């Protein structure tokens, strides 16, 4: 049985870790390199670093920060933000990243997914999808850090992304993000049970039980969280012990 992964996410703005609610009201959460190293020591399985303003500000993710992270972190980590060409990916992988996450640029140019998968393998290409459930009950894709709504359904885009070569889906529910009210189980389950690649659930973690639910009920392969780790509300070791007690396979 494949173990379920716990993945702290570090949203980066101007070189610092920040965290907000529903993609707004950002507050400082610390140095990303120090936090990443701490989580690695605590037993995190992977890390995700997202430069949340890179796409909006039309600026590339800083490879220098990735080099610093690689020197201090001994577990796999993914970097996203402003990646719009294979060259951007190559710079980040050469700087020490294990995977890259693409979002808006891939939606605008789906060929980017194919190009990355061809150049580095599908396992290096994480398709991040920010999605919001609207009043009609459907989950729609949002771009540019959640600022721009599209008419494309989340399920449709996820399927297309996988067909083009994405090796993993990072699914963030904007409705749940930062609320600590639990993950979006329905849309997570829909993707996790219909796609042939791992699905990382993101948005809404507030208690250890929420991780239990997203693994047992929504069949997510990994669960990603930010503020509960940054602000010391949940310890990764304790979380994994709890999940183990619930007969969920985790790396202890």
CSV table of C-alpha atoms in Angstrom, one decimal:
chain,number,residue,atom,x,y,z
A,1,UNK,CA,0.0,0.0,0.0
A,2,UNK,CA,1.3,3.4,-0.9
A,3,UNK,CA,1.8,5.7,2.1
A,4,UNK,CA,-0.2,8.9,2.3
A,5,UNK,CA,1.9,12.0,2.2
A,6,UNK,CA,1.8,15.1,4.4
A,7,UNK,CA,3.0,18.2,2.6
A,8,UNK,CA,3.6,21.6,4.2
A,9,UNK,CA,3.1,24.4,1.7
A,10,UNK,CA,5.0,27.6,1.9
A,11,UNK,CA,3.5,30.5,0.0
A,12,UNK,CA,6.3,33.0,-0.7
A,13,UNK,CA,6.0,36.8,-1.3
A,14,UNK,CA,9.1,39.0,-1.5
A,15,UNK,CA,11.2,36.1,-0.1
A,16,UNK,CA,9.1,35.6,3.0
A,17,UNK,CA,6.5,32.9,3.9
A,18,UNK,CA,3.0,34.3,4.0
A,19,UNK,CA,-0.5,32.9,4.7
A,20,UNK,CA,-4.0,34.3,4.2
A,21,UNK,CA,-7.6,33.3,4.1
A,22,UNK,CA,-9.5,32.6,0.9
A,23,UNK,CA,-6.4,33.8,-1.0
A,24,UNK,CA,-6.4,37.3,0.7
A,25,UNK,CA,-5.4,39.0,4.0
A,26,UNK,CA,-1.8,37.8,3.9
A,27,UNK,CA,0.3,37.8,7.1
A,28,UNK,CA,4.0,37.0,7.6
A,29,UNK,CA,4.8,33.4,8.7
A,30,UNK,CA,8.6,33.3,8.7
A,31,UNK,CA,11.6,32.5,6.6
A,32,UNK,CA,10.8,29.8,4.0
A,33,UNK,CA,14.2,28.1,4.3
A,34,UNK,CA,14.1,27.8,8.1
A,35,UNK,CA,10.5,26.6,8.0
A,36,UNK,CA,11.3,24.1,5.2
A,37,UNK,CA,14.2,22.6,7.2
A,38,UNK,CA,12.1,22.4,10.3
A,39,UNK,CA,9.3,20.5,8.6
A,40,UNK,CA,11.9,18.1,7.0
A,41,UNK,CA,13.2,17.3,10.5
A,42,UNK,CA,9.6,16.8,11.8
A,43,UNK,CA,8.9,14.2,9.2
A,44,UNK,CA,7.2,16.0,6.3
A,45,UNK,CA,7.2,13.8,3.2
A,46,UNK,CA,7.6,16.6,0.7
A,47,UNK,CA,7.4,20.4,0.6
A,48,UNK,CA,5.8,22.8,-1.8
A,49,UNK,CA,7.1,26.4,-2.3
A,50,UNK,CA,4.8,28.7,-4.3
A,51,UNK,CA,5.8,32.2,-5.3
A,52,UNK,CA,2.3,33.5,-5.1
A,53,UNK,CA,2.9,36.8,-6.9
A,54,UNK,CA,5.2,35.6,-9.6
A,55,UNK,CA,2.5,35.2,-12.2
A,56,UNK,CA,0.8,38.5,-11.4
A,57,UNK,CA,3.9,40.5,-11.3
A,58,UNK,CA,5.3,38.8,-14.5
A,59,UNK,CA,8.5,37.9,-12.7
A,60,UNK,CA,10.3,34.6,-12.5
A,61,UNK,CA,10.6,32.5,-9.3
A,62,UNK,CA,14.0,33.3,-7.8
A,63,UNK,CA,16.4,30.4,-8.4
A,64,UNK,CA,18.6,31.7,-5.6
A,65,UNK,CA,15.9,30.9,-3.0
A,66,UNK,CA,15.6,27.4,-4.5
A,67,UNK,CA,19.4,26.9,-4.1
A,68,UNK,CA,19.2,28.0,-0.4
A,69,UNK,CA,16.3,25.6,0.1
A,70,UNK,CA,18.1,22.7,-1.5
A,71,UNK,CA,21.1,23.2,0.8
A,72,UNK,CA,19.0,23.0,3.9
A,73,UNK,CA,16.2,20.5,3.0
A,74,UNK,CA,16.7,16.7,2.5
A,75,UNK,CA,13.3,15.8,1.3
A,76,UNK,CA,11.7,16.3,-2.2
A,77,UNK,CA,10.3,19.7,-2.9
A,78,UNK,CA,8.2,21.3,-5.6
A,79,UNK,CA,8.5,24.9,-6.7
A,80,UNK,CA,5.8,26.9,-8.5
A,81,UNK,CA,5.2,30.5,-9.6
A,82,UNK,CA,5.9,32.2,-12.9
A,83,UNK,CA,6.9,29.1,-14.8
A,84,UNK,CA,5.9,29.6,-18.4
A,85,UNK,CA,8.6,27.8,-20.4
A,86,UNK,CA,10.7,24.7,-20.2
A,87,UNK,CA,13.7,27.0,-19.6
A,88,UNK,CA,12.1,28.2,-16.4
A,89,UNK,CA,11.7,24.6,-15.2
A,90,UNK,CA,15.3,23.7,-16.1
A,91,UNK,CA,16.6,26.6,-14.0
A,92,UNK,CA,14.6,25.5,-11.0
A,93,UNK,CA,15.5,21.8,-11.3
A,94,UNK,CA,19.2,22.7,-11.8
A,95,UNK,CA,19.0,24.9,-8.7
A,96,UNK,CA,17.8,21.9,-6.7
A,97,UNK,CA,14.0,21.5,-7.0
A,98,UNK,CA,12.6,18.0,-7.6
A,99,UNK,CA,9.4,19.1,-9.3
A,100,UNK,CA,7.8,22.2,-10.7
A,101,UNK,CA,4.2,23.3,-10.3
A,102,UNK,CA,2.4,25.0,-13.2
A,103,UNK,CA,-0.9,26.8,-13.0
A,104,UNK,CA,-2.0,29.8,-15.0
A,105,UNK,CA,0.6,29.5,-17.7
A,106,UNK,CA,-0.3,25.9,-18.3
A,107,UNK,CA,-4.0,26.8,-18.6
A,108,UNK,CA,-3.2,29.6,-21.1
A,109,UNK,CA,-0.8,27.3,-23.0
A,110,UNK,CA,-1.5,23.6,-22.3
A,111,UNK,CA,1.5,22.7,-24.6
A,112,UNK,CA,3.6,23.7,-21.6
A,113,UNK,CA,2.6,20.6,-19.7
A,114,UNK,CA,3.6,18.4,-22.6
A,115,UNK,CA,6.9,20.2,-23.0
A,116,UNK,CA,7.8,19.8,-19.3
A,117,UNK,CA,6.8,16.2,-19.3
A,118,UNK,CA,8.8,15.5,-22.4
A,119,UNK,CA,11.9,17.3,-21.1
A,120,UNK,CA,11.9,16.1,-17.5
A,121,UNK,CA,9.3,13.3,-17.2
A,122,UNK,CA,5.7,13.5,-16.0
A,123,UNK,CA,6.8,12.9,-12.4
A,124,UNK,CA,8.4,16.4,-12.4
A,125,UNK,CA,5.2,18.2,-13.6
A,126,UNK,CA,2.6,19.1,-11.0
A,127,UNK,CA,-0.5,20.7,-12.3
A,128,UNK,CA,-1.9,23.1,-9.7
A,129,UNK,CA,-5.6,23.9,-10.0
A,130,UNK,CA,-7.2,26.6,-8.0
A,131,UNK,CA,-11.0,26.0,-8.0
A,132,UNK,CA,-14.1,27.5,-6.5
A,133,UNK,CA,-17.6,26.1,-6.2
A,134,UNK,CA,-20.1,28.6,-7.5
A,135,UNK,CA,-23.8,29.0,-6.8
A,136,UNK,CA,-24.6,26.5,-9.6
A,137,UNK,CA,-22.8,23.8,-7.6
A,138,UNK,CA,-20.1,23.5,-10.2
A,139,UNK,CA,-16.4,23.8,-9.5
A,140,UNK,CA,-14.7,26.3,-11.8
A,141,UNK,CA,-11.0,26.9,-12.6
A,142,UNK,CA,-9.5,30.2,-11.4
A,143,UNK,CA,-6.3,31.7,-12.6
A,144,UNK,CA,-3.7,34.4,-11.5
A,145,UNK,CA,-3.7,33.4,-7.8
A,146,UNK,CA,-7.4,33.1,-7.6
A,147,UNK,CA,-8.2,36.5,-9.2
A,148,UNK,CA,-9.5,35.4,-12.6
A,149,UNK,CA,-12.5,33.1,-13.0
A,150,UNK,CA,-12.8,30.9,-16.1
A,151,UNK,CA,-15.8,29.0,-17.5
A,152,UNK,CA,-13.8,25.7,-17.5
A,153,UNK,CA,-14.8,23.0,-15.0
A,154,UNK,CA,-12.1,21.8,-12.6
A,155,UNK,CA,-12.8,18.1,-13.6
A,156,UNK,CA,-12.4,18.9,-17.3
A,157,UNK,CA,-9.2,20.8,-16.9
A,158,UNK,CA,-7.7,18.2,-14.6
A,159,UNK,CA,-8.4,15.4,-17.1
A,160,UNK,CA,-6.9,17.4,-20.0
A,161,UNK,CA,-3.9,18.2,-17.9
A,162,UNK,CA,-3.2,14.5,-17.1
A,163,UNK,CA,-3.8,13.6,-20.8
A,164,UNK,CA,-1.1,16.1,-21.7
A,165,UNK,CA,1.4,14.7,-19.2
A,166,UNK,CA,0.9,16.1,-15.7
A,167,UNK,CA,2.1,13.5,-13.2
A,168,UNK,CA,0.2,14.9,-10.2
A,169,UNK,CA,-2.7,17.3,-9.5
A,170,UNK,CA,-2.4,19.8,-6.7
A,171,UNK,CA,-6.1,20.7,-6.0
A,172,UNK,CA,-6.8,23.8,-3.9
A,173,UNK,CA,-10.4,24.7,-3.0
A,174,UNK,CA,-10.7,28.4,-2.7
A,175,UNK,CA,-13.9,28.0,-0.8
A,176,UNK,CA,-12.0,26.1,2.0
A,177,UNK,CA,-8.6,27.8,1.8
A,178,UNK,CA,-7.5,29.2,5.2
A,179,UNK,CA,-10.9,28.5,6.8
A,180,UNK,CA,-9.7,25.5,8.9
A,181,UNK,CA,-13.1,24.0,8.4
A,182,UNK,CA,-11.9,20.9,6.5
A,183,UNK,CA,-10.9,19.9,3.0
A,184,UNK,CA,-13.3,20.0,0.0
A,185,UNK,CA,-14.1,16.3,0.1
A,186,UNK,CA,-16.5,16.0,-2.8
A,187,UNK,CA,-14.3,17.5,-5.6
A,188,UNK,CA,-11.2,15.9,-4.1
A,189,UNK,CA,-12.9,12.5,-4.2
A,190,UNK,CA,-14.1,13.1,-7.7
A,191,UNK,CA,-10.6,13.7,-9.0
A,192,UNK,CA,-8.9,11.1,-6.9
A,193,UNK,CA,-11.2,8.3,-8.0
A,194,UNK,CA,-11.3,9.2,-11.7
A,195,UNK,CA,-7.7,10.2,-12.5
A,196,UNK,CA,-4.7,7.8,-13.0
A,197,UNK,CA,-2.3,10.2,-11.1
A,198,UNK,CA,-1.9,11.2,-7.5
A,199,UNK,CA,-4.1,14.0,-6.2
A,200,UNK,CA,-2.9,16.4,-3.5
A,201,UNK,CA,-5.7,17.9,-1.5
A,202,UNK,CA,-5.2,21.6,-0.4
A,203,UNK,CA,-7.3,24.1,1.4
A,204,UNK,CA,-9.1,23.9,4.7
A,205,UNK,CA,-7.0,21.8,7.0
A,206,UNK,CA,-7.7,22.8,10.6
A,207,UNK,CA,-7.6,19.6,12.7
A,208,UNK,CA,-6.0,16.1,12.5
A,209,UNK,CA,-9.5,14.7,11.8
A,210,UNK,CA,-9.6,16.7,8.6
A,211,UNK,CA,-6.6,14.8,7.3
A,212,UNK,CA,-8.2,11.5,8.3
A,213,UNK,CA,-11.3,12.5,6.3
A,214,UNK,CA,-9.5,13.5,3.2
A,215,UNK,CA,-7.6,10.3,3.1
A,216,UNK,CA,-10.3,7.9,4.1
A,217,UNK,CA,-13.4,9.5,2.5
A,218,UNK,CA,-11.9,11.5,-0.4
A,219,UNK,CA,-9.1,9.0,-1.2
A,220,UNK,CA,-6.5,11.8,-1.6
A,221,UNK,CA,-2.9,10.6,-2.1
A,222,UNK,CA,-1.5,13.5,-0.2
A,223,UNK,CA,-2.7,16.4,2.0
A,224,UNK,CA,-1.2,19.8,1.9
A,225,UNK,CA,-1.5,22.5,4.6
A,226,UNK,CA,0.1,25.8,5.6
A,227,UNK,CA,-1.0,27.9,8.5
A,228,UNK,CA,-1.6,25.0,10.9
A,229,UNK,CA,2.0,24.1,10.5
A,230,UNK,CA,3.5,27.6,10.3
A,231,UNK,CA,1.7,28.8,13.5
A,232,UNK,CA,2.5,25.5,15.4
A,233,UNK,CA,-1.2,24.5,15.7
A,234,UNK,CA,-0.5,20.9,14.6
A,235,UNK,CA,2.9,19.1,14.9
A,236,UNK,CA,3.7,16.8,11.9
A,237,UNK,CA,5.0,14.0,14.1
A,238,UNK,CA,1.8,14.0,16.2
A,239,UNK,CA,-0.3,14.2,13.1
A,240,UNK,CA,1.4,11.1,11.6
A,241,UNK,CA,1.0,9.2,14.8
A,242,UNK,CA,-2.7,10.1,14.9
A,243,UNK,CA,-3.1,8.9,11.2
A,244,UNK,CA,-1.2,5.7,12.0
A,245,UNK,CA,-3.7,5.0,14.8
A,246,UNK,CA,-6.5,5.4,12.3
A,247,UNK,CA,-4.9,2.6,10.2
A,248,UNK,CA,-3.8,5.1,7.5
A,249,UNK,CA,-0.4,4.2,6.0
A,250,UNK,CA,2.1,7.0,6.6
A,251,UNK,CA,5.8,7.2,6.8
A,252,UNK,CA,6.7,7.4,10.5
